[in-house]
CSV table of C-alpha atoms and ligand atoms in Angstrom, one decimal:
chain,number,residue,atom,x,y,z
A,425,UNK,CA,-14.2,22.0,-0.4
A,426,UNK,CA,-14.6,23.4,-3.9
A,427,UNK,CA,-16.9,22.3,-6.8
A,428,UNK,CA,-14.0,21.6,-9.1
A,429,UNK,CA,-13.4,17.8,-9.1
A,430,UNK,CA,-10.1,16.8,-7.4
A,431,UNK,CA,-9.6,14.2,-10.2
A,432,UNK,CA,-11.1,14.2,-13.6
A,433,UNK,CA,-10.6,11.6,-16.3
A,434,UNK,CA,-11.8,12.7,-19.7
A,435,UNK,CA,-12.1,9.9,-22.2
A,436,UNK,CA,-9.0,8.1,-20.9
A,437,UNK,CA,-7.8,4.9,-22.6
A,438,UNK,CA,-4.9,2.7,-21.8
A,439,UNK,CA,-3.7,0.4,-24.6
A,440,UNK,CA,-1.0,-2.2,-24.1
A,441,UNK,CA,0.8,-3.1,-27.3
A,442,UNK,CA,1.4,-6.8,-27.3
A,443,UNK,CA,2.9,-9.1,-29.9
A,444,UNK,CA,-0.5,-10.7,-30.2
A,445,UNK,CA,-2.0,-7.2,-30.9
A,446,UNK,CA,-3.3,-4.2,-29.0
A,447,UNK,CA,-5.0,-4.9,-25.6
A,448,UNK,CA,-7.4,-2.2,-24.4
A,449,UNK,CA,-7.1,-2.2,-20.6
A,450,UNK,CA,-9.0,1.0,-20.1
A,451,UNK,CA,-11.6,1.8,-22.7
A,452,UNK,CA,-12.7,5.5,-23.0
A,453,UNK,CA,-13.2,6.1,-19.3
A,454,UNK,CA,-14.6,9.4,-18.0
A,455,UNK,CA,-14.9,10.0,-14.3
A,456,UNK,CA,-15.0,12.8,-11.7
A,457,UNK,CA,-13.9,12.4,-8.2
A,458,UNK,CA,-14.5,15.2,-5.7
A,459,UNK,CA,-12.4,16.1,-2.8
A,460,UNK,CA,-13.1,14.0,0.3
A,461,UNK,CA,-14.9,11.2,-1.5
A,462,UNK,CA,-14.5,7.7,-0.3
A,463,UNK,CA,-14.6,5.4,-3.3
A,464,UNK,CA,-14.4,1.7,-3.8
A,465,UNK,CA,-13.3,0.3,-7.2
A,466,UNK,CA,-14.6,-3.2,-7.9
A,467,UNK,CA,-14.6,-5.6,-10.8
A,468,UNK,CA,-13.5,-9.0,-11.9
A,469,UNK,CA,-9.8,-9.9,-12.1
A,470,UNK,CA,-8.4,-8.4,-15.3
A,471,UNK,CA,-11.1,-5.7,-15.6
A,472,UNK,CA,-8.6,-2.8,-15.3
A,473,UNK,CA,-8.7,-1.9,-11.6
A,474,UNK,CA,-4.9,-1.7,-11.2
A,475,UNK,CA,-4.5,0.0,-14.5
A,476,UNK,CA,-7.0,2.6,-13.4
A,477,UNK,CA,-5.2,3.0,-10.0
A,478,UNK,CA,-1.9,3.5,-11.9
A,479,UNK,CA,-3.4,6.3,-14.0
A,480,UNK,CA,-5.0,7.9,-10.9
A,481,UNK,CA,-1.7,7.6,-9.1
A,482,UNK,CA,0.3,9.1,-12.0
A,483,UNK,CA,2.4,5.9,-12.0
A,484,UNK,CA,1.5,5.5,-15.7
A,485,UNK,CA,0.3,7.8,-18.5
A,486,UNK,CA,-2.8,7.2,-20.5
A,487,UNK,CA,-2.5,6.3,-24.2
A,488,UNK,CA,-5.2,8.8,-25.0
A,489,UNK,CA,-7.6,11.2,-23.2
A,490,UNK,CA,-6.9,13.7,-20.5
A,491,UNK,CA,-6.5,13.6,-16.8
A,492,UNK,CA,-6.7,16.5,-14.4
A,493,UNK,CA,-5.7,16.3,-10.8
A,494,UNK,CA,-6.1,19.2,-8.4
A,495,UNK,CA,-7.0,21.4,-11.4
A,496,UNK,CA,-3.8,20.6,-13.3
A,497,UNK,CA,-3.6,18.8,-16.7
A,498,UNK,CA,-1.5,15.8,-15.8
A,499,UNK,CA,-1.3,14.8,-19.5
A,500,UNK,CA,0.6,18.0,-20.2
A,501,UNK,CA,3.1,17.7,-17.4
A,502,UNK,CA,6.8,16.8,-17.7
A,503,UNK,CA,8.0,13.6,-16.0
A,504,UNK,CA,9.6,15.7,-13.2
A,505,UNK,CA,6.4,17.6,-12.6
A,506,UNK,CA,4.5,14.3,-12.4
A,507,UNK,CA,7.0,13.0,-9.9
A,508,UNK,CA,6.6,16.1,-7.7
A,509,UNK,CA,2.8,15.8,-7.9
A,510,UNK,CA,2.9,12.2,-7.0
A,511,UNK,CA,5.1,12.9,-4.0
A,512,UNK,CA,3.2,15.9,-2.8
A,513,UNK,CA,-0.5,14.9,-3.1
A,514,UNK,CA,-0.7,11.1,-3.3
A,515,UNK,CA,-0.2,8.4,-0.7
A,516,UNK,CA,-0.1,4.8,-1.8
A,517,UNK,CA,-1.1,1.7,0.2
A,518,UNK,CA,-0.6,-1.7,-1.3
A,519,UNK,CA,-1.8,-5.2,-0.5
A,520,UNK,CA,1.8,-6.4,-0.1
A,521,UNK,CA,2.9,-3.4,2.1
A,522,UNK,CA,6.2,-2.9,0.2
A,523,UNK,CA,8.2,-1.8,3.2
A,524,UNK,CA,12.0,-1.7,2.8
A,525,UNK,CA,13.2,-4.8,4.7
A,526,UNK,CA,16.5,-3.5,5.9
A,527,UNK,CA,15.0,-0.3,7.4
A,528,UNK,CA,13.2,0.0,10.7
A,529,UNK,CA,9.6,1.0,10.9
A,530,UNK,CA,10.7,4.6,11.7
A,531,UNK,CA,13.2,4.7,8.8
A,532,UNK,CA,10.6,3.4,6.4
A,533,UNK,CA,8.3,6.3,7.3
A,534,UNK,CA,11.1,8.8,7.4
A,535,UNK,CA,12.2,7.8,3.9
A,536,UNK,CA,9.8,9.9,1.8
A,537,UNK,CA,10.8,12.9,3.9
A,538,UNK,CA,14.5,12.3,3.1
A,539,UNK,CA,13.6,12.0,-0.6
A,540,UNK,CA,11.8,15.3,-0.4
A,541,UNK,CA,14.0,17.4,1.8
A,542,UNK,CA,17.4,15.6,1.2
A,543,UNK,CA,18.1,15.3,4.9
A,544,UNK,CA,17.1,13.3,8.0
A,545,UNK,CA,13.8,14.3,9.6
A,546,UNK,CA,14.2,16.7,12.5
A,547,UNK,CA,10.6,17.9,12.6
A,548,UNK,CA,9.3,14.9,14.5
A,549,UNK,CA,6.8,14.3,11.7
A,550,UNK,CA,7.8,10.6,11.1
A,551,UNK,CA,7.3,9.9,14.8
A,552,UNK,CA,4.0,11.7,14.9
A,553,UNK,CA,2.4,9.8,12.0
A,554,UNK,CA,3.7,6.5,13.5
A,555,UNK,CA,2.1,7.5,16.8
A,556,UNK,CA,-1.2,8.2,14.9
A,557,UNK,CA,-1.2,4.6,13.7
A,558,UNK,CA,-0.5,3.2,17.2
A,559,UNK,CA,3.3,2.9,17.1
A,560,UNK,CA,5.5,4.0,20.0
A,561,UNK,CA,9.2,4.5,19.7
A,562,UNK,CA,10.1,0.9,20.8
A,563,UNK,CA,7.8,-0.5,18.1
A,564,UNK,CA,9.2,1.9,15.6
A,565,UNK,CA,12.7,0.5,16.0
A,566,UNK,CA,11.5,-2.9,14.7
A,567,UNK,CA,12.2,-4.1,11.1
A,568,UNK,CA,9.3,-5.3,9.0
A,569,UNK,CA,10.1,-9.0,9.5
A,570,UNK,CA,9.7,-8.4,13.3
A,571,UNK,CA,6.2,-7.1,12.8
A,572,UNK,CA,2.8,-8.8,12.1
A,573,UNK,CA,1.0,-8.2,8.8
A,574,UNK,CA,-1.4,-5.7,10.4
A,575,UNK,CA,1.5,-3.8,12.0
A,576,UNK,CA,3.4,-3.7,8.7
A,577,UNK,CA,0.3,-2.3,7.0
A,578,UNK,CA,0.1,0.4,9.8
A,579,UNK,CA,3.6,1.4,9.0
A,580,UNK,CA,2.8,1.5,5.3
A,581,UNK,CA,-0.2,3.8,6.1
A,582,UNK,CA,2.1,6.0,8.2
A,583,UNK,CA,4.6,6.2,5.3
A,584,UNK,CA,1.7,7.1,2.9
A,585,UNK,CA,0.7,9.9,5.2
A,586,UNK,CA,4.0,11.5,6.0
A,587,UNK,CA,4.0,13.9,3.1
A,588,UNK,CA,0.4,14.9,4.0
A,589,UNK,CA,-1.2,13.8,0.7
A,590,UNK,CA,-4.7,14.8,-0.3
A,591,UNK,CA,-5.4,11.5,-1.9
A,592,UNK,CA,-4.9,8.0,-0.5
A,593,UNK,CA,-4.8,5.2,-3.2
A,594,UNK,CA,-5.3,1.8,-1.6
A,595,UNK,CA,-5.0,-1.3,-3.8
A,596,UNK,CA,-6.5,-4.2,-1.8
A,597,UNK,CA,-5.1,-2.8,1.5
A,598,UNK,CA,-6.7,-5.6,3.5
A,599,UNK,CA,-6.0,-8.4,1.0
A,600,UNK,CA,-3.2,-10.0,2.9
A,601,UNK,CA,-4.7,-9.6,6.4
A,602,UNK,CA,-7.2,-11.6,8.4
A,603,UNK,CA,-10.7,-10.2,8.8
A,604,UNK,CA,-10.2,-8.6,12.2
A,605,UNK,CA,-6.9,-6.9,11.3
A,606,UNK,CA,-8.3,-5.9,8.0
A,607,UNK,CA,-11.2,-4.1,9.7
A,608,UNK,CA,-8.7,-2.3,12.0
A,609,UNK,CA,-6.9,-1.0,8.9
A,610,UNK,CA,-10.3,0.1,7.5
A,611,UNK,CA,-11.0,2.0,10.8
A,612,UNK,CA,-7.8,3.9,10.2
A,613,UNK,CA,-8.9,4.7,6.6
A,614,UNK,CA,-12.3,5.8,7.9
A,615,UNK,CA,-10.6,8.2,10.4
A,616,UNK,CA,-8.4,9.6,7.6
A,617,UNK,CA,-11.4,10.1,5.4
A,618,UNK,CA,-13.1,12.0,8.2
A,619,UNK,CA,-10.0,14.2,8.5
A,620,UNK,CA,-10.5,15.3,4.9
A,621,UNK,CA,-8.6,12.8,2.8
A,622,UNK,CA,-9.9,11.5,-0.5
A,623,UNK,CA,-9.8,7.7,-0.3
A,624,UNK,CA,-9.8,5.5,-3.3
A,625,UNK,CA,-9.8,1.8,-2.6
A,626,UNK,CA,-9.7,-1.3,-4.8
A,627,UNK,CA,-11.2,-4.3,-3.2
A,628,UNK,CA,-12.8,-7.7,-4.1
A,629,UNK,CA,-14.5,-7.8,-0.8
A,630,UNK,CA,-18.1,-6.5,-0.6
A,631,UNK,CA,-17.9,-6.0,3.1
A,632,UNK,CA,-14.8,-3.8,2.7
A,633,UNK,CA,-16.5,-1.9,-0.2
A,634,UNK,CA,-19.4,-1.0,2.1
A,635,UNK,CA,-17.1,1.4,3.9
A,636,UNK,CA,-17.0,3.5,0.8
A,637,UNK,CA,-19.7,6.1,-0.1
A,638,UNK,CA,-19.5,5.3,-3.8
A,639,UNK,CA,-18.6,2.2,-5.8
A,640,UNK,CA,-17.2,2.2,-9.3
A,641,UNK,CA,-17.5,-1.1,-11.1
A,642,UNK,CA,-15.2,-2.0,-14.0
A,643,UNK,CA,-15.7,-4.6,-16.6
A,644,UNK,CA,-13.4,-5.1,-19.6
A,645,UNK,CA,-11.8,-1.7,-19.0
A,646,UNK,CA,-15.2,0.1,-19.0
A,647,UNK,CA,-17.1,1.7,-16.1
A,648,UNK,CA,-20.4,-0.2,-15.8
A,649,UNK,CA,-21.5,1.5,-12.6
A,650,UNK,CA,-20.4,4.6,-10.8
B,253,ADP,N1,1.9,-3.9,-18.4
B,253,ADP,C1,1.0,-4.6,-19.0
B,253,ADP,N2,1.2,-5.1,-20.3
B,253,ADP,C2,0.3,-5.8,-20.9
B,253,ADP,N3,-0.9,-6.1,-20.4
B,253,ADP,C3,-1.2,-5.7,-19.2
B,253,ADP,C4,-0.3,-4.9,-18.4
B,253,ADP,N4,-0.8,-4.6,-17.2
B,253,ADP,C5,-2.1,-5.1,-17.3
B,253,ADP,N5,-2.3,-5.8,-18.4
B,253,ADP,C6,-3.5,-6.4,-18.8
B,253,ADP,O1,-4.6,-5.5,-18.7
B,253,ADP,C7,-5.8,-6.1,-18.1
B,253,ADP,C8,-6.2,-5.4,-16.9
B,253,ADP,O2,-5.2,-5.6,-15.9
B,253,ADP,P1,-5.3,-5.0,-14.4
B,253,ADP,O3,-5.5,-3.5,-14.6
B,253,ADP,O4,-4.1,-5.4,-13.7
B,253,ADP,O5,-6.6,-5.7,-13.9
B,253,ADP,P2,-7.2,-5.9,-12.4
B,253,ADP,O6,-6.4,-5.1,-11.5
B,253,ADP,O7,-8.6,-5.5,-12.5
B,253,ADP,O8,-7.1,-7.4,-12.2
B,253,ADP,C9,-5.4,-7.6,-17.9
B,253,ADP,O9,-5.9,-8.4,-18.9
B,253,ADP,C10,-3.9,-7.6,-17.9
B,253,ADP,O10,-3.4,-8.8,-18.4
B,254,MG,MG1,-5.2,-5.6,-9.8
């Protein structure tokens, strides 16, 4: 682990230009996240949590300010460089799973490998990560609609892991799950954190936030506690 922060936001703002005028979704946010932190992002609805995750995940670019990830100035990258960085160091887990319905669990997890290497996976990596979330080969042949919510989220976690990202961004990962199943997903995230991943989690749920080692609170696009 080095002293250089894994992620650094330097005076980042995100402004949406609407017909009714400019809307400031992130308002001069500065923040450092170190490698292997476990962070919860909390705040009322509309406070900018998803906007913040979209910047951290390089799914969007700030209107102003600078962002560095893994020592590189993301604001100065080309779109292709950003795509590669996203693919190689970030795994995403969403409330709604976003699995591809027509693909089996195995094929969903294999998909990022196909995008990266332009061929079917022969390394066994897709099967390995599925195994690590409790899926055997029979289960891996099921399509999402044949799986429970908790099982679908496990597949989504496996898919997020298959390219061996340093950072896991989780936007309300337990939001669609019952309490017991949600806690099982949290146990998976705790295990991944202890293996060295940096975990950043948006949640409304205080009990879920307690898994994190630091909580960042947003209000009206500003950090009010970190
Ligand atoms: N693409 C967009 N265009 C315009 N306004 C947006 C867009 N995305 C989010 N917003 C606005 O920015 C604010 C923050 O949104 P968001 O980051 O989704 O909040 P949260 O995730 O905390 O609920 C909200 O008021 C929302 O309406
Ligand atoms: Mg949101």
